[in-house]
């Protein structure tokens, strides 16, 4: 039996809602942007959702190959820079209407002080053997980008220094002092190229995060580094349990899912110099491993709905990790549905969470309602736009009392739940094939669209009631828009329906 | 309360089923094939369904402009032929993988003996002022086509003489004797170009049809014309009732919907010379007017399902009239949903009947079951493919007992009914807008896909039962295919669903 | 033996040059914009050249079908408007980045006071039977456009009343007084919809043009119509001589080719109220018939170069008639090269004049040189861009002394002449085929690109000399741009060339 | 002063000419086929030329990731295979109408017996640590391909074992005995999967080639391996001289450029068991390094013309190394023109040699003439098709006396030489930019098309003379085809040209 909740909306009661669902999106290492399948998935995401920025690792990784050395006639090592692939990648992004949110890292093998690497693709995570070489590479890269794309354009690209230096897997020994040095060197180099660049850090994740934020801001303050933003990551899962190629995770309860973000906000605001400074969550998702099947589920879509409704409260942006499943951190995936981070599975199959983003993108207008299970805005044309989600395993019913007492309206609804839009289940029903033939792919594409429904509603003095029946893990999008009937001469829909 | 019917299938009991759903499709006058919107709709239809032939009026109409005349220095009228548009049209068809089923007509104004025209686009329906001129034009056209496209190709294009000569609107006074002359002249001319052309007629519709068929065959027999096929049209509606721009029609009861076709078959078979000669139904639909809203409904989709399941019993092919809504017989339509014949509404919105054809196209295999409400085949991979329809206004339940007692199967279902796939209703809910903005178009496209569902079925000794709940006017497609589970190492769908 | 002329350029000597080559382009009747081939040609033109506006006849012609009537229950004729095709056409234009320059005309048959028509496609050229009906249609159309495309957008679309009313073929009896009435009615109607619309006329051509301009402006002044622009047409050919399907014309000598335009400018400026009022040349070309083979020649390209270099002197814009060869005024063309107006022949083959427009489009910068055979600008990056043309039948040599005394430069040249870029000749060499097969089309496309050449030039104290050898009817485009050599480590072009 | 040579052709004198120019083409390592730029270049090559097969290294390299291992609960290493990327690559090839010519290699790191690698991308070149593991991987891969693409399809893919085992850089120590073991194991494994696979080797290059061929065939004979073909490589350059990133090479004189191939043919034919066995040249080019600027030159195009005219004499096929410049053996290229092997430079700029292949592809018909500087065929429609090349640094004139004495003909010519089609020169003129902006790219594309010319020729009793003026390193293509004039009524090309 389903429980019913009723929400009464009023146009006099506008709520705060900072919607940055479409600001930034994550990507597997940037070198993968050379791939065709990657670009197809990104093109789909940009066409249907449209993000402003994209952020990923590996700008200085060896597969892009920016940093090169040769030995001159005197036996000296001389640096030279190769921007062939960098340009190809950036050209590709800009053609799709998305800009890079630059992350400086990891270390080119030839410049590295050590051999520690991370991931299947072996990103070197040791400090530079020479900070001068690092600074020169950063400068050369930025100057090249400005030359190619223009100063005005490139200055809109934020710059973050390194990734998750608080984790020893991503920065040798998680050496805080060394990271601060890297940050300061990078910061001063970037600002010397152009002081209008927006630069921030420390891009930390999880472990000892409060300490890192506090010390980082203290360091910047002491060094008089006028940073432009603070950045961190946000995942809401416990340690994964691994079986074969896959990782199973428990997620934090929804009630506590924002605590760390609130703490970070408080810490930043506790510094006079950095009060109200913008915080970019440069990665977030439920689980932080790319083989967690939860990413492919309707549950994930519902959970992310909750996060999208809230994360703007304390952050300037929040970047879902990642747009697609061309991603190699743990190696090449064995199957189409392998628990990758992507909004889109390989072969361009939208996962349920894809729709969460598409729905939130549309939430443009004055927010009249925001609760733990739903949000509604009204735009300047009088259209109500809402998203509701059901994080529980039970059916729920949500009713919205809409303050319209006159006129004809059209209500449209799009339902993403385990019955109506669940490609993972269809893939399972098909036998979990590792390699899709065309018929299987067609079925999966057919199973990955929301159910669309429409109805006519005539408002009367009691107002309009929108009632949503929500199955477990459902995400439902709706629009209620004025729709006066303008029938053409002689057209009668009633007669069409009955007169046969 | 819904009624339940159960059908028990056996692989030992293969039924006859002559599936020609994808053989031929109708089109508005061929000159419209120059239009971009027309070609977009045809491209969609070809990609999703894929017909072999396309048939329409107006090959010799003035907008294509084949027949021209000039006056020479002696004051004589000289014929000349302009194939510029003809080639453009044929090139366009062949690029989309569809061939013309040629219909010779109507009369170029300059060659006509009178001024009577049909339709908004004024097709002249009078006999030629000179049969010699007509014959020369036919010959020149066929010779040109052979020169451009090759004999082997062009000989695969059937040729039909004129359209509905038994109706005085389409052939002056419905003059039977004059038509027979036109037929004989055309037939002999075509066969003189190449005796391997397939030529037929009389392409009649409705009024006095039995008499026409009988007299036509008698005429051909007497003249020793070895015709290659007989053709006629088939509509199942009463006279329309007109209101403003629209026509409302009653359809014949499903039980009697094939009578005229059976009669025609009998008449043809009654001639020794033409026994078992192929009959092409070169037009069929529910209503015969292009402003009958019934064409846009789910009811139409269900009715056409019945026809597609039966019309192969007595005919070599049957061509739905028409593929799209770029069509001008009664003028330019005022709204997107105006009761046009098309499988696709303007702006490439599939109507419910579109899916009927897509579903029937897939019915390839041995037919195990064919009743008035459903049909099932099984293919060589052991996949069962079925279509069911509910022509009533009540809900129905259909059960199929499938003779499989072992193994894991996947059942997929696609439901087209008034709730799940009803763009006409959505358009009405939106207020029946005459001109769609992008948001409205997006809603209509979202409302025009079937609901897709899948499930896992484990066969046991009792066999498999497929149970379909059918709302009024539903058309449901299903596939039941073997789908052994091949889970990747460590992947457990059960755990994905429960372990959070 | 070729003659040599030398031009010495100086950066201190900037010349006036009002380059509106890309402002507006003509089109066959707007209903043709529904056609696929038309849109392909327009897409090519927009991609390679890119015009801002497009102007053509037939907005109110019956094939677009805006004006409709029905009889109500009382037997009264009631007007209704059908914007289905209008929207499709405008959507198509806007998708290609081009806006309509609206021409109000011709008369819907149902509204017309007479039966006189113009062209193969039968545009009715008689006054309305009711000016009230005309005004209502104009108003309804503009209001619909504003509703669909937004006021801001639609106000950028200029509006011209009728076409060539001074010719009795285009306006019954060339009745001036009746035209003035039509103009006044239309003007007041449009301004009542929105006073910010730009409205003008009288769109005359040739015969008695000075009288018409004078009387028109006098009328407007007397009626206090604050018109926004004056419009007229400009063709530079004598009466054509007709043979079969084709028309052969003599063109006016280049020296006198601008006289009528100068006269019009003087007349307009002679009115205090209209001094310096903008004049739009809403049509121009060499010949005014669509079957004049001269349009397909290199001679045409050279002649149009001269016009493009001069027509901005007295006019606000000038619109070449037309962008493509989908055009039906004299019927359907029999062959690919039939002397149509288009920049592009059917099947998207650029004619020589296409390149004239592409070249002039690039003339952005300060004009340093403008003579009867050439023009040169320099842009802000120090790039010199020039076009030269040779209207004679002899070879010529043109030298430009460029005031650069230092650095390495790259000169690129694109040559369009009878040897290097002459698809008409290739088509003739191929035997003048009426219907192109793929191989013939490939040859024609290969023959329709300019010859490209580049060279390295090192400036020294004597400056740079650019020397152009020009065959008869050549149009040559060049760019001279700074190009310092930045060879990669180890790369030596000299060694590449010699070391084998 | 240019020398003139005259060739007299006769239809009675048909020459042997085995044209396999379009049989197979090389590619950088197959993992690069995941890249978008790679696929764009391949799509261009397939559209314009169209090869049947593609061959490259790295099928088993770690970036495709087929071979994986995990440790089971008992601590045993277990093999597992990942075909995700393999399928994506093969799908991509087949969509472009090209099939793989499979090369088995190199060694997955996890299966390798050593650590020696080749290239920037580190292909492991050591024998397997377990031949059983190798055999299982080969079998699993072929069985997977058959399952996915069908037996009929996959059996058309030839299979070659390893690459250049006679070079110690490609096969540890160039250990012949070890290679023979690898070959035998692979051969027997493949034939066990399906005895209809075509399998061959030894894919050697250069050093000690005759010995290797002889010993290989002896080994196969002794072991009773019924190999389906012999394979080897063919480069015609001396050792390169390196400067910075580039390698400068001398090429062998044209006279001796086929010696090694003739020797190989003789050796194979000297074995009774292998007499007339097909030889596939699975790689050929001028230089064998991917940074030799000669590849980008017109000289290369002329040299390859000679090779294409001859290599079919002793070989079943010959595969140019490579189709495009997405290639990483020596690292990421620094500039667009870096001496890569490709027919196409990055950003899809055709190099001169691209046209050599396009021209040879068209040489279909009876060969009437084949000399060291030219070749001519005649097809069944009476069209003469020829290619001529000038490998010298002087101008040459070639005349062909064509035995046609009657009728009107069209001659078309396409000239690729240092003036008309030389993007390398244009890139140099532009300053050798490392990163192209759009204007530079447009110039390079404009500079990479042959000059097209056409003319009308009337045959008379003296026959037709075709005269080609050939600049240094020119490659000229021509067609002479019957082209009777079919002028439309009233059309006179003479009048068009003169009557202005």
Short mmCIF file of N, CA and C in Angstrom, two decimals, chain D residues 9-19 309-310 313 360 363-371 374-379 383-387 389:
data_model
loop_
_atom_site.label_atom_id
_atom_site.label_comp_id
_atom_site.label_asym_id
_atom_site.label_seq_id
_atom_site.Cartn_x
_atom_site.Cartn_y
_atom_site.Cartn_z
N UNK D 9 49.17 2.91 -79.51
CA UNK D 9 48.36 1.87 -78.88
C UNK D 9 47.55 1.12 -79.93
N UNK D 10 47.34 -0.15 -79.64
CA UNK D 10 46.50 -0.95 -80.53
C UNK D 10 45.60 -1.84 -79.70
N UNK D 11 44.35 -1.96 -80.12
CA UNK D 11 43.42 -2.80 -79.40
C UNK D 11 43.72 -4.28 -79.58
N UNK D 12 44.56 -4.59 -80.54
CA UNK D 12 44.87 -6.00 -80.78
C UNK D 12 45.98 -6.50 -79.89
N UNK D 13 46.50 -5.62 -79.11
CA UNK D 13 47.70 -5.95 -78.36
C UNK D 13 47.45 -5.75 -76.87
N UNK D 14 46.76 -6.73 -76.26
CA UNK D 14 46.43 -6.61 -74.84
C UNK D 14 47.56 -7.15 -73.99
N UNK D 15 47.96 -6.36 -72.98
CA UNK D 15 49.10 -6.71 -72.13
C UNK D 15 48.60 -7.29 -70.81
N UNK D 16 49.45 -8.07 -70.16
CA UNK D 16 49.08 -8.53 -68.83
C UNK D 16 49.18 -7.37 -67.83
N UNK D 17 48.24 -7.30 -66.94
CA UNK D 17 48.32 -6.29 -65.87
C UNK D 17 47.42 -6.74 -64.72
N UNK D 18 48.05 -7.12 -63.65
CA UNK D 18 47.34 -7.61 -62.47
C UNK D 18 47.21 -6.46 -61.48
N UNK D 19 46.08 -5.77 -61.53
CA UNK D 19 45.89 -4.54 -60.75
C UNK D 19 45.28 -4.86 -59.40
N UNK D 309 52.27 -0.14 -60.92
CA UNK D 309 52.15 -0.68 -62.29
C UNK D 309 52.86 -2.03 -62.43
N UNK D 310 53.69 -2.40 -61.47
CA UNK D 310 54.55 -3.58 -61.62
C UNK D 310 54.34 -4.67 -60.58
N UNK D 313 52.88 -8.17 -60.98
CA UNK D 313 53.51 -9.17 -61.86
C UNK D 313 53.92 -10.42 -61.10
N UNK D 360 44.95 4.66 -59.96
CA UNK D 360 45.13 3.24 -60.30
C UNK D 360 43.85 2.43 -60.08
N UNK D 363 41.87 2.00 -63.12
CA UNK D 363 42.45 1.31 -64.30
C UNK D 363 41.81 -0.06 -64.49
N UNK D 364 40.55 -0.07 -64.84
CA UNK D 364 39.82 -1.32 -65.02
C UNK D 364 39.51 -1.50 -66.50
N UNK D 365 39.99 -2.57 -67.07
CA UNK D 365 39.75 -2.84 -68.48
C UNK D 365 40.92 -3.62 -69.06
N UNK D 366 40.96 -3.70 -70.37
CA UNK D 366 42.08 -4.38 -71.03
C UNK D 366 43.28 -3.45 -71.10
N UNK D 367 44.42 -3.95 -70.70
CA UNK D 367 45.62 -3.12 -70.72
C UNK D 367 46.22 -3.11 -72.13
N UNK D 368 46.33 -1.92 -72.70
CA UNK D 368 46.88 -1.79 -74.07
C UNK D 368 48.31 -1.32 -74.05
N UNK D 369 48.74 -0.83 -72.90
CA UNK D 369 50.05 -0.19 -72.87
C UNK D 369 50.56 -0.19 -71.44
N UNK D 370 51.79 -0.62 -71.26
CA UNK D 370 52.40 -0.56 -69.93
C UNK D 370 53.89 -0.38 -70.10
N UNK D 371 54.37 0.78 -69.73
CA UNK D 371 55.81 1.04 -69.81
C UNK D 371 56.27 1.62 -68.48
N UNK D 374 54.17 4.89 -67.82
CA UNK D 374 52.74 5.08 -68.11
C UNK D 374 52.05 3.75 -68.34
N UNK D 375 50.74 3.81 -68.22
CA UNK D 375 49.91 2.62 -68.42
C UNK D 375 48.56 3.08 -68.94
N UNK D 376 47.98 2.32 -69.86
CA UNK D 376 46.67 2.67 -70.43
C UNK D 376 45.83 1.40 -70.56
N UNK D 377 44.56 1.51 -70.14
CA UNK D 377 43.61 0.42 -70.37
C UNK D 377 42.44 0.98 -71.18
N UNK D 378 41.64 0.06 -71.72
CA UNK D 378 40.39 0.48 -72.37
C UNK D 378 39.26 -0.37 -71.81
N UNK D 379 38.15 0.26 -71.46
CA UNK D 379 37.07 -0.52 -70.86
C UNK D 379 36.04 -0.91 -71.90
N UNK D 383 36.08 3.46 -73.35
CA UNK D 383 36.78 4.54 -72.67
C UNK D 383 38.23 4.13 -72.41
N UNK D 384 39.14 5.02 -72.79
CA UNK D 384 40.56 4.80 -72.49
C UNK D 384 40.88 5.48 -71.16
N UNK D 385 41.58 4.77 -70.32
CA UNK D 385 41.92 5.30 -69.01
C UNK D 385 43.42 5.12 -68.81
N UNK D 386 44.11 6.19 -68.50
CA UNK D 386 45.55 6.08 -68.38
C UNK D 386 46.13 6.82 -67.20
N UNK D 387 47.29 6.37 -66.78
CA UNK D 387 48.08 7.08 -65.77
C UNK D 387 49.50 7.18 -66.30
N UNK D 389 53.47 8.98 -65.24
CA UNK D 389 54.24 9.58 -64.14
C UNK D 389 55.62 9.96 -64.64
#
